[in-house]
Amino acid sequence: MPGAPRGGPTLYLVGALAGCVVGLVGGSFRWCLERADALRGSLLDASQELGVAGRLVPVALAAVGAAVACAIARRVPAAAGSGIQDVEAVWHGEREPDRLLPLLPAKFVGGVIAMGSGLLLGREGPTVHMGAAIGTEAGRRTRMSARDVTLLHTSLAGAGLAVAFTAPLGGVVFVLEEVTRTIRARLVLLTLIGTVTAVGCARLILGDRPVFAMPDPAAPPLSLLPAFLLLGAATGVLGVGYSRLVVGALAYCDGVTRVGPVARAAVIGAVVGLLLGIDPSLGGGGEQLSGLLVDGEVPVVTVLAGYLVVRFVAGPLSYAAGAPGGLFAPLLALGALWGALVQGLAAPVLPGGTGAASFAAVGMAALFAAVVRAPLTGVVLVVEMTGATALVVPLLAACFAATLTADRLGSVPIYDTLRLRMTRSS
């Protein structure tokens, strides 16, 4: 039939079956991270009863966890960091896809240890990378062409993101807007089928619940659109600073040659452990913190500002440890803090009933758009994670302003920078 997408049913069948595997692996990864976070919380609670000696527990926990995770990544270099830049490099033909073994166990175990110990890292990077590796292995095992193996690699990466955030549409848009920056019929169909089966299988492990239980907000009045545009523009400036700090932290740690990478990771972990001893919300990926903010449980402005400053610095520092883990989740938490802080500062001039939860949700998407430079992905992810469809217009306005501002300031999208950095060092 003229105009029909090429590619026989075998490719889509392989994509569907591989998507099931991605769902089971990604769902298991999230389940393990939830158990690790619960265990860390129990240990932190118990340590408070030990007096002064108890303050060493979070320091030792995070230091050992960061060192072990970094050591795993040193044995399997592809497991270090997010992995999203690796996926994009494969699409651009700059490197070969990583093999399933030993990447998957290194990324899985290293990620659980790194994030479970409290480093400010996200689950989406490892899940995306593992999904891509599963797609590659499926294509090679079924003797697909090199082109189809690349399609499976890329589309199953989107399935991994969908599982990480229970956001099937977000996974599809991520592949089209961020990874490939193109729309092709075979790629769209393959990503759709892989994402559907992945999320369906992940729900067997995680259940059918959104990431955040946000109360359904009322649609903000149109008179507030200028305020959301200003929020987006300011967030663009914040995003440029955050991107530069991420790259700067990596460059600085690379320049510290007197200390080995594992010891360096242990020092970074110890710093994060000190923060955890002060307040558990200062460490970790930030999902619980984001959930509280979009649920309307917002602390006072001074506390929000403190959280924002600390996590703004601790996030890039954690990424520089060289352990498996991504940037998305801490970035979303930082955006939620920023949005809630702006609302708290501007509350006297805002119309009555304009809650901080709406600004927190918009801040999440806007900061994501400014740093990653994928505004539609940010909007779709936040809507799927929160269910806040009434915020679509403010989300679009803020993401537009954030992306435009970051572009005008000459900032390069973070994964483009990380990809170029990776290819130059290889």
Coordinates of C-alpha atoms in Angstrom, one line a residue:
M1 CA 0.0 0.0 0.0
P2 CA 1.5 3.4 -0.9
G3 CA 2.7 5.4 2.1
A4 CA 2.6 2.4 4.4
P5 CA 5.6 2.1 6.7
R6 CA 8.2 -0.4 5.6
G7 CA 9.3 -3.2 7.8
G8 CA 7.7 -6.6 8.2
P9 CA 5.7 -7.7 11.3
T10 CA 8.8 -9.5 12.6
L11 CA 10.5 -6.2 13.6
Y12 CA 7.4 -5.1 15.6
L13 CA 7.0 -8.5 17.2
V14 CA 10.6 -8.4 18.3
G15 CA 10.0 -4.9 19.6
A16 CA 7.0 -6.0 21.6
L17 CA 8.7 -8.9 23.2
A18 CA 11.8 -6.8 24.0
G19 CA 9.5 -4.2 25.5
C20 CA 8.1 -6.9 27.8
V21 CA 11.7 -7.6 29.0
V22 CA 12.4 -3.9 29.4
G23 CA 9.2 -3.6 31.5
L24 CA 10.2 -6.5 33.8
V25 CA 13.8 -5.3 34.2
G26 CA 12.8 -1.6 34.6
G27 CA 10.0 -2.5 37.0
S28 CA 12.3 -4.6 39.1
F29 CA 14.9 -1.8 39.1
R30 CA 12.3 0.6 40.4
W31 CA 11.1 -1.9 43.0
C32 CA 14.6 -2.4 44.3
L33 CA 15.2 1.3 44.4
E34 CA 12.0 1.8 46.5
R35 CA 13.2 -0.9 48.9
A36 CA 16.7 0.7 49.1
D37 CA 15.2 4.1 49.8
A38 CA 13.0 2.6 52.6
L39 CA 16.1 0.8 54.1
R40 CA 18.1 4.1 54.0
G41 CA 15.2 5.9 55.7
S42 CA 15.1 3.2 58.4
L43 CA 18.8 3.4 59.0
L44 CA 18.7 7.2 59.2
D45 CA 15.9 7.1 61.7
A46 CA 17.8 4.5 63.8
S47 CA 21.0 6.5 63.7
Q48 CA 19.3 9.5 65.3
E49 CA 18.9 7.4 68.5
L50 CA 22.7 6.8 68.7
G51 CA 23.6 10.4 69.6
V52 CA 26.8 11.9 68.2
A53 CA 28.0 8.6 66.9
G54 CA 24.8 8.3 64.9
R55 CA 25.9 11.2 62.7
L56 CA 28.5 9.0 61.2
V57 CA 26.0 6.4 59.9
P58 CA 24.7 8.4 56.9
V59 CA 28.3 9.6 56.1
A60 CA 29.6 6.0 56.1
L61 CA 26.5 4.7 54.2
A62 CA 26.8 7.3 51.4
A63 CA 30.6 7.1 51.2
V64 CA 30.7 3.3 50.9
G65 CA 27.8 3.2 48.5
A66 CA 29.3 5.8 46.2
A67 CA 32.7 4.1 46.3
V68 CA 31.2 0.6 45.5
A69 CA 29.0 2.0 42.7
C70 CA 32.0 3.9 41.2
A71 CA 34.1 0.7 41.4
I72 CA 31.5 -1.2 39.5
A73 CA 31.4 1.5 36.8
R74 CA 35.2 1.5 36.6
R75 CA 35.0 -2.2 35.8
V76 CA 32.3 -1.6 33.2
P77 CA 32.9 2.0 32.0
A78 CA 29.7 2.2 29.9
A79 CA 27.7 1.8 33.2
A80 CA 28.9 5.2 34.5
G81 CA 26.6 8.2 34.5
S82 CA 23.3 8.5 32.8
G83 CA 23.6 6.5 29.6
I84 CA 21.3 8.7 27.7
Q85 CA 24.2 10.4 25.9
D86 CA 25.4 6.9 24.9
V87 CA 22.0 6.1 23.3
E88 CA 22.1 9.4 21.4
A89 CA 25.7 8.7 20.3
V90 CA 24.6 5.3 18.8
W91 CA 21.8 7.0 16.9
H92 CA 24.3 9.6 15.5
G93 CA 26.6 6.8 14.4
E94 CA 29.4 7.9 16.8
R95 CA 29.7 4.6 18.6
E96 CA 28.5 1.0 18.6
P97 CA 25.7 -0.1 20.9
D98 CA 26.7 -1.4 24.2
R99 CA 26.2 -5.2 24.7
L100 CA 23.7 -6.4 27.2
L101 CA 26.4 -8.2 29.2
P102 CA 28.0 -6.9 31.3
L103 CA 26.2 -3.5 31.0
L104 CA 22.8 -4.6 32.4
P105 CA 24.0 -6.1 35.8
A106 CA 26.5 -3.3 36.3
K107 CA 23.9 -0.6 35.6
F108 CA 21.3 -2.4 37.7
V109 CA 23.4 -3.2 40.7
G110 CA 25.5 -0.1 40.6
G111 CA 22.4 2.1 40.2
V112 CA 20.6 0.5 43.2
I113 CA 23.7 1.0 45.4
A114 CA 24.4 4.5 44.3
M115 CA 20.9 5.8 44.6
G116 CA 20.1 3.6 47.6
S117 CA 23.0 5.2 49.5
G118 CA 21.5 8.7 48.9
L119 CA 23.4 10.2 46.0
L120 CA 21.3 12.8 44.1
L121 CA 20.9 10.7 40.9
G122 CA 17.9 9.6 38.8
R123 CA 16.6 6.1 37.9
E124 CA 15.7 7.1 34.4
G125 CA 19.3 7.2 33.0
P126 CA 20.1 3.5 33.9
T127 CA 16.6 2.4 32.8
V128 CA 16.9 4.1 29.4
H129 CA 20.4 2.6 28.9
M130 CA 19.3 -0.9 30.0
G131 CA 16.3 -0.7 27.7
A132 CA 18.5 0.3 24.7
A133 CA 20.8 -2.6 25.5
I134 CA 17.9 -5.0 25.6
G135 CA 16.7 -3.7 22.2
T136 CA 20.2 -4.2 20.7
E137 CA 20.4 -7.7 22.1
A138 CA 17.0 -8.6 20.7
G139 CA 17.9 -7.3 17.3
R140 CA 21.2 -9.2 17.2
R141 CA 19.7 -12.5 18.5
T142 CA 17.0 -12.3 15.7
R143 CA 19.6 -11.5 13.1
M144 CA 18.1 -8.1 12.2
S145 CA 20.0 -5.7 9.9
A146 CA 22.2 -3.1 11.4
R147 CA 19.7 -0.4 10.7
D148 CA 16.9 -2.3 12.5
V149 CA 19.2 -3.1 15.4
T150 CA 19.7 0.7 15.8
L151 CA 15.9 1.2 15.6
L152 CA 15.3 -1.3 18.3
H153 CA 18.1 0.2 20.4
T154 CA 16.6 3.7 20.2
S155 CA 12.9 2.7 20.5
L156 CA 13.5 0.5 23.5
A157 CA 15.4 3.4 25.2
G158 CA 12.1 5.3 25.0
A159 CA 10.4 2.3 26.6
G160 CA 12.9 2.5 29.4
L161 CA 12.1 6.1 30.1
A162 CA 8.4 5.2 30.0
V163 CA 8.9 2.6 32.7
A164 CA 11.1 4.9 34.8
F165 CA 8.3 7.4 35.2
T166 CA 5.2 5.4 34.2
A167 CA 4.9 7.8 31.3
P168 CA 4.3 5.9 28.0
L169 CA 3.7 9.0 25.9
G170 CA 6.7 10.7 27.5
G171 CA 8.8 7.8 26.3
V172 CA 7.6 8.1 22.8
V173 CA 8.1 11.9 22.7
F174 CA 11.5 11.6 24.3
V175 CA 12.7 9.4 21.4
L176 CA 11.4 11.7 18.7
E177 CA 12.3 15.0 20.3
E178 CA 15.4 14.4 22.2
V179 CA 17.2 11.3 21.0
T180 CA 16.5 11.3 17.2
R181 CA 15.0 14.8 16.6
T182 CA 13.1 13.2 13.7
I183 CA 9.8 11.5 13.0
R184 CA 9.8 8.3 10.9
A185 CA 6.9 5.9 10.6
R186 CA 8.9 2.8 11.5
L187 CA 10.5 4.5 14.5
V188 CA 7.2 5.8 15.8
L189 CA 5.4 2.4 15.5
L190 CA 8.3 0.5 17.0
T191 CA 8.6 2.9 19.9
L192 CA 4.8 2.8 20.5
I193 CA 4.7 -1.0 20.6
G194 CA 7.8 -1.3 22.8
T195 CA 6.5 1.4 25.2
V196 CA 3.0 -0.2 25.5
T197 CA 4.3 -3.6 26.3
A198 CA 7.1 -2.3 28.6
V199 CA 4.7 -0.2 30.7
G200 CA 2.1 -3.0 30.8
C201 CA 4.7 -5.5 32.1
A202 CA 6.1 -3.0 34.6
R203 CA 2.7 -2.6 36.1
L204 CA 2.7 -6.2 37.1
I205 CA 5.5 -5.3 39.5
L206 CA 4.7 -1.7 40.4
G207 CA 1.0 -1.6 40.2
D208 CA -1.1 0.9 38.3
R209 CA -0.5 4.2 40.1
P210 CA 0.9 7.6 39.0
V211 CA 4.3 8.7 40.2
F212 CA 2.8 11.7 42.1
A213 CA -0.7 11.8 43.6
M214 CA -1.3 15.4 42.8
P215 CA -4.8 16.8 43.6
D216 CA -6.6 17.9 40.4
P217 CA -5.8 21.6 40.2
A218 CA -8.1 24.2 38.7
A219 CA -7.0 25.7 35.4
P220 CA -5.1 29.0 36.3
P221 CA -6.8 32.1 34.9
L222 CA -5.5 33.4 31.6
S223 CA -4.4 36.5 33.3
L224 CA -1.6 34.5 34.9
L225 CA 0.0 33.5 31.6
P226 CA 2.4 36.4 31.7
A227 CA 3.5 35.2 35.2
F228 CA 4.2 31.7 33.8
L229 CA 6.1 33.2 30.9
L230 CA 8.3 35.1 33.4
L231 CA 8.7 32.0 35.5
G232 CA 9.8 30.2 32.3
A233 CA 12.3 32.9 31.4
A234 CA 13.8 32.9 34.9
T235 CA 14.0 29.2 34.9
G236 CA 15.9 29.3 31.6
V237 CA 18.6 31.3 33.3
L238 CA 18.6 28.8 36.2
G239 CA 18.9 25.9 33.8
V240 CA 21.9 27.4 32.1
G241 CA 23.6 27.7 35.4
Y242 CA 22.8 24.2 36.3
S243 CA 24.0 22.8 33.0
R244 CA 27.3 24.6 33.4
L245 CA 27.7 23.4 37.0
V246 CA 27.2 19.7 35.9
V247 CA 29.8 20.0 33.2
G248 CA 32.1 22.0 35.5
A249 CA 31.9 19.4 38.2
L250 CA 32.8 16.7 35.8
A251 CA 35.8 18.7 34.5
Y252 CA 37.0 19.6 38.0
C253 CA 36.8 15.9 39.2
D254 CA 38.7 14.8 36.1
G255 CA 41.4 17.3 36.9
V256 CA 41.9 15.9 40.4
T257 CA 44.5 13.3 39.6
R258 CA 46.1 12.9 43.1
V259 CA 43.0 11.1 44.3
G260 CA 41.7 7.9 42.5
P261 CA 38.2 7.9 41.1
V262 CA 36.9 5.5 43.7
A263 CA 38.3 7.5 46.6
R264 CA 37.0 10.6 45.0
A265 CA 33.5 9.1 44.8
A266 CA 33.8 8.1 48.5
V267 CA 34.5 11.8 49.4
I268 CA 31.5 12.9 47.4
G269 CA 29.4 10.3 49.1
A270 CA 30.6 11.5 52.5
V271 CA 29.5 15.0 51.7
V272 CA 26.1 13.8 50.6
G273 CA 26.0 11.7 53.8
L274 CA 26.5 14.8 55.9
L275 CA 23.5 16.4 54.1
L276 CA 21.4 13.3 54.7
G277 CA 22.3 13.6 58.4
I278 CA 20.9 17.2 58.5
D279 CA 17.8 16.4 56.5
P280 CA 17.0 13.3 54.4
S281 CA 15.3 15.6 51.8
L282 CA 18.7 17.1 50.9
G283 CA 19.8 13.8 49.4
G284 CA 18.4 11.1 47.2
G285 CA 16.8 11.4 43.8
G286 CA 14.1 13.7 45.1
E287 CA 10.9 11.8 44.1
Q288 CA 9.5 12.1 47.6
L289 CA 10.3 15.8 47.8
S290 CA 8.7 16.4 44.4
G291 CA 5.6 14.4 45.4
L292 CA 5.2 16.5 48.6
L293 CA 5.5 19.8 46.7
V294 CA 3.0 18.9 43.9
D295 CA 0.7 17.6 46.6
G296 CA 0.6 21.0 48.2
E297 CA 2.7 20.2 51.2
V298 CA 5.0 23.2 50.8
P299 CA 7.5 24.4 53.6
V300 CA 8.2 28.0 54.3
V301 CA 10.1 30.1 51.8
T302 CA 13.4 30.0 53.7
V303 CA 13.3 26.2 53.8
L304 CA 12.5 26.1 50.1
A305 CA 15.5 28.4 49.4
G306 CA 17.8 26.2 51.5
Y307 CA 16.7 23.0 49.8
L308 CA 17.1 24.7 46.4
V309 CA 20.7 26.0 47.0
V310 CA 21.9 22.7 48.5
R311 CA 20.4 20.4 45.9
F312 CA 21.5 22.8 43.1
V313 CA 25.1 22.1 44.1
A314 CA 24.8 18.5 45.4
G315 CA 23.1 17.2 42.2
P316 CA 26.1 18.0 39.9
L317 CA 28.5 16.9 42.6
S318 CA 26.7 13.5 42.8
Y319 CA 26.8 13.1 39.0
A320 CA 30.5 13.8 39.0
A321 CA 31.1 10.7 41.3
G322 CA 31.0 8.5 38.2
A323 CA 28.4 6.1 39.5
P324 CA 25.4 4.8 37.5
G325 CA 22.6 7.3 37.7
G326 CA 20.8 9.9 35.7
L327 CA 20.0 13.6 35.8
F328 CA 16.2 13.7 35.2
A329 CA 14.8 13.0 38.7
P330 CA 17.0 15.4 40.6
L331 CA 16.3 18.0 37.9
L332 CA 12.6 17.6 38.4
A333 CA 12.9 17.9 42.1
L334 CA 15.0 21.1 41.7
G335 CA 12.4 22.5 39.3
A336 CA 9.6 21.8 41.8
L337 CA 11.5 23.6 44.5
W338 CA 12.1 26.5 42.2
G339 CA 8.5 26.8 41.2
A340 CA 7.2 26.6 44.7
L341 CA 9.8 29.2 45.8
V342 CA 8.8 31.6 43.1
Q343 CA 5.1 31.2 44.1
G344 CA 6.0 31.8 47.7
L345 CA 7.8 35.0 46.9
A346 CA 5.2 36.2 44.5
A347 CA 2.2 35.2 46.6
P348 CA 1.3 38.8 47.7
V349 CA 0.7 39.9 44.0
L350 CA -0.8 36.7 42.7
P351 CA -4.6 36.1 42.5
G352 CA -6.1 34.3 45.5
G353 CA -6.3 30.6 45.2
T354 CA -3.1 30.3 43.1
G355 CA -1.5 27.4 44.8
A356 CA 2.2 26.5 45.1
A357 CA 1.5 23.0 43.7
S358 CA 0.7 24.3 40.3
F359 CA 3.9 26.4 40.2
A360 CA 5.9 23.4 41.4
A361 CA 4.6 21.3 38.6
V362 CA 5.3 24.0 36.0
G363 CA 8.7 24.5 37.5
M364 CA 9.5 20.9 37.0
A365 CA 8.8 21.0 33.3
A366 CA 10.4 24.4 32.7
L367 CA 13.7 23.5 34.3
F368 CA 13.7 20.2 32.4
A369 CA 13.1 22.1 29.2
A370 CA 15.9 24.6 29.9
V371 CA 18.5 22.0 30.7
V372 CA 17.6 19.1 28.3
R373 CA 16.1 21.4 25.6
A374 CA 13.1 19.0 25.1
P375 CA 10.1 21.1 26.0
L376 CA 7.4 18.8 24.7
T377 CA 9.0 15.8 26.6
G378 CA 9.0 17.9 29.7
V379 CA 5.3 18.8 29.4
V380 CA 4.2 15.3 28.6
L381 CA 6.3 13.8 31.4
V382 CA 4.9 16.2 34.0
V383 CA 1.3 15.7 32.9
E384 CA 1.6 11.9 32.9
M385 CA 3.3 11.9 36.3
T386 CA 0.8 14.2 38.0
G387 CA -2.3 13.9 35.9
A388 CA -2.6 17.7 35.9
T389 CA -4.1 18.2 32.5
A390 CA -5.5 21.5 33.6
L391 CA -2.0 22.9 33.6
V392 CA -1.2 22.1 30.0
V393 CA -1.3 25.8 28.8
P394 CA 0.9 27.1 31.7
L395 CA 3.3 24.2 31.1
L396 CA 3.6 25.0 27.4
A397 CA 4.0 28.7 28.0
A398 CA 6.7 28.2 30.7
C399 CA 8.6 25.6 28.7
F400 CA 8.6 27.8 25.6
A401 CA 10.0 30.7 27.6
A402 CA 12.6 28.5 29.4
T403 CA 13.8 26.9 26.1
L404 CA 14.0 30.2 24.3
T405 CA 15.9 31.9 27.1
A406 CA 18.4 29.1 27.4
D407 CA 18.9 29.2 23.6
R408 CA 19.5 32.9 23.6
L409 CA 22.0 32.6 26.3
G410 CA 24.0 30.2 24.1
S411 CA 23.7 27.2 26.3
V412 CA 24.1 23.8 24.6
P413 CA 21.6 21.0 25.6
I414 CA 23.1 19.0 28.4
Y415 CA 23.1 15.6 26.6
D416 CA 24.7 17.1 23.5
T417 CA 27.5 18.4 25.8
L418 CA 27.8 15.1 27.6
R419 CA 27.8 13.2 24.3
L420 CA 30.5 15.3 22.8
R421 CA 32.5 15.1 26.0
M422 CA 32.2 11.3 25.9
T423 CA 33.2 10.9 22.2
R424 CA 36.2 13.1 22.6
S425 CA 37.5 11.1 25.6
S426 CA 37.0 7.7 23.9

